[in-house]
Amino acid sequence: MTGLAELMDYEDVLSTFEPVLGLEVHTELSTRTKMFCGCSTVFGAEQNTQVCPTCLGLPGALPVVNAGAIESAIRIGLALNCEIAGWCRFARKNYFYPDMPKNFQTSQYDEPIAYNGHLDVELDDGSVFRVEIERAHMEEDTGKSLHVGGSTGRIHGAEYSLLDYNRAGVPLIEIVTKPIVGAGARAPEIARTYVTALRDLLRALDVSDVRMDQGSLRCDANVSLMPIGAGEFGTRTETKNVNSLRSVERAVRYEMCRQGALLAGGSRIVQETRHYDESTQTTLAGRTKETAEDYRYFPEPDLVPIAPAKDWVAQLRETLPELPWERRRRVREDWGLSDAEMRDLLNIGAIDLIASTVDAGAGSAEARSWWVSYLAQKANTAGVELADLPITPVQVARVIQLVTDGELTTTLARQVVDGILAGEGEPDQVVAARSLKVVSDDSALIAAVETAMAEAPGVVAKIRDGKTAAVGAIVGAVMKATRGQADPQRVRELIIERCQ
Amino acid sequence: MSSPTDLTRMTAADLAARIQAKEVSSVEVTQAHLDRIAKVDDRVRAFLHVSADRALSAARAVDEDVAAGRAPASPLAGVPLALKDVVVTEGVPTTVGSRMLENWIPPYDATITRRLLEAGIVILGKTNMDEFAMGSSTENSYYGPSHNPWDLDRVPGGSGGGSSAALAAFESPLAIGTDTGGSIRQPGSVTGTVGVKPTYGGVSRYGLVAFSSSLDQAGPCARTVLDAALLHEVIAGHDVLDATSIDEPVPPVVAAARAGATGDLRGLRIGVVSDLAGGDGYQPGVLASFERAVATLRELGAEVVEVACPHFRYGLPAYYLIAPSECSSNLARFDAMRYGIRVGDSNGASAEDVMSATREAGFGPEVKRRIMIGTYALSSGYYDAYYGQAQKVRTLIKRDFDTAFGTLDVLVSPTTPTTAFRLGERTGNPMSMYLADLCTIPASLAGIPAMSVPSGLASDDGLPVGLQIMAPALADERMYRVAAAYEVARNAAEGGPQIDRIPELEA
Amino acid sequence: MPNISRDEVAHLARLARLAVTEDELTTFAGQLDVILQSVATVGEVAADDIPPTTHAVPLVNVFRPDVVRPGLTQQQALSGAPSAEDGRFRVPRILGEM
Ligand SMILES: [Mg+2]
Ligand SMILES: [Zn+2]
């Protein structure tokens, strides 16, 4: 176990070194089936039930490329302003690891499907930084291992491991940046905002669930330092296991400070893979290899080349949606937001969600209100990004519609949202299953109104004295007694009738 | 002595016709072959596994169809077949001749297996082979070698020696082989049987335990050209589960075999590949047989010319780079984690320890050699000089063929430089074993169809020799036409099928 | 070009996860040397401007539709496993990056 590394003060790092970043983002595509077989990709199925001879690597089984994955890969490439290869292939990356059934990963090596692009990233202060994209290539995911025994449930010290191959073979797109130079103090922020922008883009393309918490979006951060003015990059480390946007920023910053301390102390940086530890917010060295990696890449002989027709690529270009930053610009103007309001919405990642909710038919005020208050609270409590809540803009828009139509009260609507978040299904299913209906039938309400009035004679007296604002207290009590199902307008009328 | 009614001596076409005519039942045919296996296989050792119950129940199903007057599922319905143990069979052990998969029972069927079953063909069992199809003698089988029914002290060829021995020993009228560098044709040649490697992509590879993906091709084995053609049409055709499978109609090989049997090759231009017809390592008896065969083709009306294919001599080295490279990757999956044997799992051994110990114990020496050669050839720094260069040689060999086929319809050569060698004769020297594939490798590298048809017995040792016929990609029917014509002529000249001259095993 | 040493064979064996014995190292070193000398003759052909061939019959764009196909049951998947537990494949402890 490595002890805690010495860290250099961040300002000192910047006064001596220029950070160089390289970001590799893996995203699982939300195709129905895996990259090379017809197994389902749905998350959370019982272990080893979404497997077949191909993705289990059984002797004799063969891969066949999923057309849907190619389509998604091309659309991603186009949205990242990449060139799309006229001809490319898969290759085998050979290394042994128990979570990889064939002991090679079918990936793309020197012939990626998309290359030479860029992504313009909006930083926290609204300025724009262009990140150059080296390539976006297709590959397949590995299975998942559960480490048993030992104290931590981690790989180190485990007695044995249990493998589930449901995820093995799920399509991945790996997006690799060119070296990001010149970021200076903003390197950590650029890393975070780049991954955020990429996530928003992938979501807008509807090609991935982009859930960092579930691993459908993963970031590896390559960091190195070079003395200011030096022409040559320093030795880099690659930090894996960075599971949230905040962690991306912290991991980069931590590595800068760790490497700065080492370099300043006259040590050399070891080129190695490190793992981000969420609990300590540090990076830890992986097991060093006694021999250099030699993946023995060669063209995958079980597959034939991919040569996307120009027409097809042109058609796919037509399917590109309004891109997140374009939409943001539009929304800001449409809603007349101030800089501060815009930044607040951006900070919690609500802009796209609100815009999508509006696109799905909701009013912009209601849409904003739901996402920035009730849902933002829910995300905060759950410790996830707003966008990672298991509710879609379309569902929120439906809930708003039900309120507008008078089918639900705000209180009931919140219960519907709770139900959706709990996985109980679509808004209308939750309404039905929980029997959530506004009660405006007098016979059902009168008893509740009279009970509430009897329990609060003081309030009733005030109302009779003409202080009509006090009605709210009784209404509140009735709403509580009816678990929110009463129609508050009718309740108010019934109370005032009885006080006259 | 065999009697004229001995069911094990008949051709597949004959058996199928008799079953449909209700002269004999498929159960009787199947039982006759099971009895034959019980009688001789302790000496031939063609089979690793006999599935008598499954075979008989498949036979009964065909008999029920016949009784009910239903149309046969295929022209070979009810006929028994021996399946090379490289083909995956659900519920039936599949070992690939390796200790690694001892007792492995697959949970799925290869496409070939499915097509055979759907055709009403009766699978008798799984045949012996060199481990992972690497070898030319079956001596690399973990389960011991098969023996050549012509001389039990000799090898039946390899890797598909179990399938060829089963045919020559009358244990089965049909067999399936797989050919990567000659593993169907060379065993066919040394056992006096017919072996066909179709165009690469003509038969699905889904469910063939992979050796070298860009070369592996399954094909039919039989005692006659027509039987091979009938089986070819059953197993061939596009398969969506194999991305390298060709989406084109199956070449009309049965019609070609029937047409060829009329014995007329007029108008056909045949090239004798001078680079594969003599030189170091060719047995005089083989060359003499080949010359007689070429003379026969002329007599049948074909125009025969010599053709040079200057890059063929690089075929063997290119093959022994490409095949090991691909195998080093294909065989990585045998790691003791998900299936197969597991060795050394004790006392805190790591997964890596167990993988290495299992692979050490589970693979034989030839497999290990090839894995290491392939690992070497793909290593960074060596890739261009080895694997990369070998793939370029492949282009040159393909161009040699393209040039030749520009003016010629088919090419011919001996199938293998020598007749069957003695067990143990080449096991100590891997290079000498590799030479057995000298003539078959060029067609493998080019992916073109090629077959071996018996061409008499060598004058020097009295053992079978094979004539190799090669055709352009997707023109498999051309070689069947030539083979069938030649078969008829040779049978006529020698007073009956060559296989009838095999010594009796019943002693 | 080749002249393969025992150490190189040991390195290859490690890459290929083969726990070869000392005796094998010696035997294999000799055999691999002979084989590699022989196959190195592919280098004699001038082929700088020759494209590589990977498949005999060139095909491109062989795809399958993004449609779910039935696979194996958990029981079938685990049927050949040397060891299984709780619906998963049980494997010896994994030493981080291998
Ligand atoms: Mg990758
Ligand atoms: Zn699968």
mmCIF file of C-alpha atoms in Angstrom, chain A residues 113-281:
data_model
loop_
_atom_site.group_PDB
_atom_site.id
_atom_site.type_symbol
_atom_site.label_atom_id
_atom_site.label_comp_id
_atom_site.label_asym_id
_atom_site.label_seq_id
_atom_site.Cartn_x
_atom_site.Cartn_y
_atom_site.Cartn_z
ATOM 1 C CA ILE A 113 -14.068 5.017 -37.634
ATOM 2 C CA ALA A 114 -13.810 8.757 -36.793
ATOM 3 C CA TYR A 115 -10.785 10.997 -36.368
ATOM 4 C CA ASN A 116 -9.557 14.610 -36.337
ATOM 5 C CA GLY A 117 -12.422 16.456 -34.704
ATOM 6 C CA HIS A 118 -13.011 18.983 -32.001
ATOM 7 C CA LEU A 119 -15.420 19.878 -29.241
ATOM 8 C CA ASP A 120 -15.933 23.470 -28.088
ATOM 9 C CA VAL A 121 -16.267 23.473 -24.330
ATOM 10 C CA GLU A 122 -17.929 26.238 -22.378
ATOM 11 C CA LEU A 123 -16.044 26.956 -19.166
ATOM 12 C CA ASP A 124 -17.633 28.102 -15.932
ATOM 13 C CA ASP A 125 -17.192 31.793 -16.788
ATOM 14 C CA GLY A 126 -18.814 31.344 -20.159
ATOM 15 C CA SER A 127 -15.607 31.415 -22.188
ATOM 16 C CA VAL A 128 -15.024 28.711 -24.764
ATOM 17 C CA PHE A 129 -12.059 26.331 -25.019
ATOM 18 C CA ARG A 130 -11.612 24.124 -28.051
ATOM 19 C CA VAL A 131 -10.593 20.533 -27.299
ATOM 20 C CA GLU A 132 -9.137 18.744 -30.301
ATOM 21 C CA ILE A 133 -10.337 15.166 -30.791
ATOM 22 C CA GLU A 134 -7.788 12.625 -31.961
ATOM 23 C CA ARG A 135 -10.199 9.803 -32.662
ATOM 24 C CA ALA A 136 -13.416 8.050 -31.733
ATOM 25 C CA HIS A 137 -13.296 4.317 -32.122
ATOM 26 C CA MET A 138 -15.492 1.315 -31.445
ATOM 27 C CA GLU A 139 -14.754 -1.494 -29.059
ATOM 28 C CA GLU A 140 -16.446 -3.844 -26.606
ATOM 29 C CA ASP A 141 -16.867 -3.728 -22.854
ATOM 30 C CA THR A 142 -15.646 -6.358 -20.379
ATOM 31 C CA GLY A 143 -17.572 -8.400 -17.841
ATOM 32 C CA LYS A 144 -17.842 -7.385 -14.199
ATOM 33 C CA SER A 145 -16.028 -8.981 -11.304
ATOM 34 C CA LEU A 146 -17.087 -9.148 -7.699
ATOM 35 C CA HIS A 147 -14.170 -9.607 -5.325
ATOM 36 C CA VAL A 148 -14.903 -11.886 -2.404
ATOM 37 C CA GLY A 149 -13.053 -12.266 0.875
ATOM 38 C CA GLY A 150 -10.508 -9.987 2.424
ATOM 39 C CA SER A 151 -11.790 -7.003 4.322
ATOM 40 C CA THR A 152 -12.564 -4.445 1.687
ATOM 41 C CA GLY A 153 -14.386 -6.263 -1.103
ATOM 42 C CA ARG A 154 -11.750 -4.794 -3.357
ATOM 43 C CA ILE A 155 -9.439 -6.514 -5.699
ATOM 44 C CA HIS A 156 -6.493 -6.326 -3.302
ATOM 45 C CA GLY A 157 -6.657 -8.959 -0.611
ATOM 46 C CA ALA A 158 -9.639 -10.756 -2.114
ATOM 47 C CA GLU A 159 -9.668 -14.551 -1.816
ATOM 48 C CA TYR A 160 -11.421 -15.104 -5.101
ATOM 49 C CA SER A 161 -13.609 -13.341 -7.623
ATOM 50 C CA LEU A 162 -17.001 -13.959 -9.173
ATOM 51 C CA LEU A 163 -17.617 -13.027 -12.771
ATOM 52 C CA ASP A 164 -20.743 -11.850 -14.515
ATOM 53 C CA TYR A 165 -20.469 -11.439 -18.279
ATOM 54 C CA ASN A 166 -23.738 -9.588 -18.914
ATOM 55 C CA ARG A 167 -21.739 -6.473 -19.684
ATOM 56 C CA ALA A 168 -19.119 -8.299 -21.760
ATOM 57 C CA GLY A 169 -19.457 -7.218 -25.366
ATOM 58 C CA VAL A 170 -21.596 -4.142 -24.768
ATOM 59 C CA PRO A 171 -20.612 -1.595 -27.435
ATOM 60 C CA LEU A 172 -18.238 1.111 -26.317
ATOM 61 C CA ILE A 173 -17.083 4.210 -28.091
ATOM 62 C CA GLU A 174 -13.728 5.437 -26.923
ATOM 63 C CA ILE A 175 -13.182 9.140 -27.557
ATOM 64 C CA VAL A 176 -9.584 10.274 -27.275
ATOM 65 C CA THR A 177 -8.464 13.893 -27.211
ATOM 66 C CA LYS A 178 -5.263 15.206 -28.664
ATOM 67 C CA PRO A 179 -2.922 16.516 -25.975
ATOM 68 C CA ILE A 180 -4.571 19.510 -24.328
ATOM 69 C CA VAL A 181 -1.871 22.120 -23.882
ATOM 70 C CA GLY A 182 -2.110 25.697 -22.703
ATOM 71 C CA ALA A 183 -4.850 25.162 -20.163
ATOM 72 C CA GLY A 184 -2.660 26.248 -17.256
ATOM 73 C CA ALA A 185 -4.587 26.756 -14.044
ATOM 74 C CA ARG A 186 -7.801 25.820 -15.784
ATOM 75 C CA ALA A 187 -6.678 22.294 -16.692
ATOM 76 C CA PRO A 188 -8.804 20.604 -14.017
ATOM 77 C CA GLU A 189 -11.811 22.719 -14.919
ATOM 78 C CA ILE A 190 -11.340 22.006 -18.611
ATOM 79 C CA ALA A 191 -11.217 18.306 -17.870
ATOM 80 C CA ARG A 192 -14.538 18.533 -16.029
ATOM 81 C CA THR A 193 -16.292 20.800 -18.495
ATOM 82 C CA TYR A 194 -15.053 18.718 -21.417
ATOM 83 C CA VAL A 195 -16.500 15.536 -19.962
ATOM 84 C CA THR A 196 -19.685 17.445 -19.116
ATOM 85 C CA ALA A 197 -19.975 18.778 -22.655
ATOM 86 C CA LEU A 198 -19.317 15.336 -24.078
ATOM 87 C CA ARG A 199 -21.941 13.832 -21.802
ATOM 88 C CA ASP A 200 -24.503 16.427 -22.852
ATOM 89 C CA LEU A 201 -23.664 15.834 -26.484
ATOM 90 C CA LEU A 202 -24.010 12.060 -26.198
ATOM 91 C CA ARG A 203 -27.303 12.513 -24.404
ATOM 92 C CA ALA A 204 -28.595 14.867 -27.071
ATOM 93 C CA LEU A 205 -27.626 12.300 -29.702
ATOM 94 C CA ASP A 206 -29.549 9.704 -27.684
ATOM 95 C CA VAL A 207 -26.762 7.159 -28.150
ATOM 96 C CA SER A 208 -25.920 6.423 -24.532
ATOM 97 C CA ASP A 209 -27.361 6.567 -21.026
ATOM 98 C CA VAL A 210 -24.190 8.478 -20.069
ATOM 99 C CA ARG A 211 -24.531 7.488 -16.419
ATOM 100 C CA MET A 212 -21.149 7.937 -14.772
ATOM 101 C CA ASP A 213 -22.503 6.340 -11.584
ATOM 102 C CA GLN A 214 -23.478 3.191 -13.498
ATOM 103 C CA GLY A 215 -20.319 3.159 -15.555
ATOM 104 C CA SER A 216 -21.929 3.891 -18.892
ATOM 105 C CA LEU A 217 -19.638 6.922 -19.136
ATOM 106 C CA ARG A 218 -16.085 6.514 -17.878
ATOM 107 C CA CYS A 219 -13.149 8.845 -18.037
ATOM 108 C CA ASP A 220 -9.439 8.074 -17.942
ATOM 109 C CA ALA A 221 -7.299 11.137 -17.388
ATOM 110 C CA ASN A 222 -3.744 11.314 -18.685
ATOM 111 C CA VAL A 223 -1.793 14.017 -16.920
ATOM 112 C CA SER A 224 1.776 15.175 -17.288
ATOM 113 C CA LEU A 225 3.728 18.259 -16.405
ATOM 114 C CA MET A 226 6.418 19.973 -18.403
ATOM 115 C CA PRO A 227 8.566 22.816 -17.166
ATOM 116 C CA ILE A 228 7.200 26.078 -18.484
ATOM 117 C CA GLY A 229 8.885 26.849 -21.780
ATOM 118 C CA ALA A 230 10.031 23.277 -22.379
ATOM 119 C CA GLY A 231 9.104 21.914 -25.744
ATOM 120 C CA GLU A 232 8.788 18.323 -24.711
ATOM 121 C CA PHE A 233 5.978 16.647 -22.799
ATOM 122 C CA GLY A 234 6.792 15.078 -19.457
ATOM 123 C CA THR A 235 6.076 11.461 -18.510
ATOM 124 C CA ARG A 236 2.367 10.950 -18.040
ATOM 125 C CA THR A 237 0.232 8.913 -15.724
ATOM 126 C CA GLU A 238 -3.182 7.548 -16.612
ATOM 127 C CA THR A 239 -5.794 7.759 -13.883
ATOM 128 C CA LYS A 240 -8.738 5.385 -14.205
ATOM 129 C CA ASN A 241 -11.865 4.814 -12.165
ATOM 130 C CA VAL A 242 -12.948 8.461 -12.190
ATOM 131 C CA ASN A 243 -16.671 8.111 -11.615
ATOM 132 C CA SER A 244 -18.101 11.617 -11.460
ATOM 133 C CA LEU A 245 -17.610 14.996 -13.064
ATOM 134 C CA ARG A 246 -16.278 16.448 -9.827
ATOM 135 C CA SER A 247 -13.811 13.565 -9.566
ATOM 136 C CA VAL A 248 -12.466 14.285 -13.020
ATOM 137 C CA GLU A 249 -11.553 17.760 -11.886
ATOM 138 C CA ARG A 250 -10.153 16.606 -8.553
ATOM 139 C CA ALA A 251 -8.147 13.760 -10.045
ATOM 140 C CA VAL A 252 -6.430 16.070 -12.516
ATOM 141 C CA ARG A 253 -5.682 18.617 -9.856
ATOM 142 C CA TYR A 254 -4.389 15.950 -7.488
ATOM 143 C CA GLU A 255 -2.108 14.456 -10.125
ATOM 144 C CA MET A 256 -0.736 17.892 -10.970
ATOM 145 C CA CYS A 257 0.133 18.501 -7.322
ATOM 146 C CA ARG A 258 1.521 15.001 -6.804
ATOM 147 C CA GLN A 259 3.668 15.089 -9.924
ATOM 148 C CA GLY A 260 4.776 18.644 -9.120
ATOM 149 C CA ALA A 261 6.064 17.524 -5.713
ATOM 150 C CA LEU A 262 7.924 14.578 -7.254
ATOM 151 C CA LEU A 263 9.509 16.612 -10.023
ATOM 152 C CA ALA A 264 10.452 19.427 -7.681
ATOM 153 C CA GLY A 265 12.067 16.873 -5.379
ATOM 154 C CA GLY A 266 14.202 15.589 -8.239
ATOM 155 C CA SER A 267 12.263 12.346 -8.751
ATOM 156 C CA ARG A 268 11.042 11.023 -12.036
ATOM 157 C CA ILE A 269 7.430 10.289 -12.893
ATOM 158 C CA VAL A 270 6.735 6.610 -13.504
ATOM 159 C CA GLN A 271 4.540 5.977 -16.514
ATOM 160 C CA GLU A 272 1.792 3.989 -14.879
ATOM 161 C CA THR A 273 -1.897 3.448 -14.484
ATOM 162 C CA ARG A 274 -3.343 4.975 -11.325
ATOM 163 C CA HIS A 275 -6.751 4.595 -9.769
ATOM 164 C CA TYR A 276 -8.845 7.413 -8.394
ATOM 165 C CA ASP A 277 -10.001 6.776 -4.856
ATOM 166 C CA GLU A 278 -13.284 8.568 -4.285
ATOM 167 C CA SER A 279 -13.092 8.302 -0.503
ATOM 168 C CA THR A 280 -9.700 9.967 -0.101
ATOM 169 C CA GLN A 281 -9.891 12.007 -3.324
#
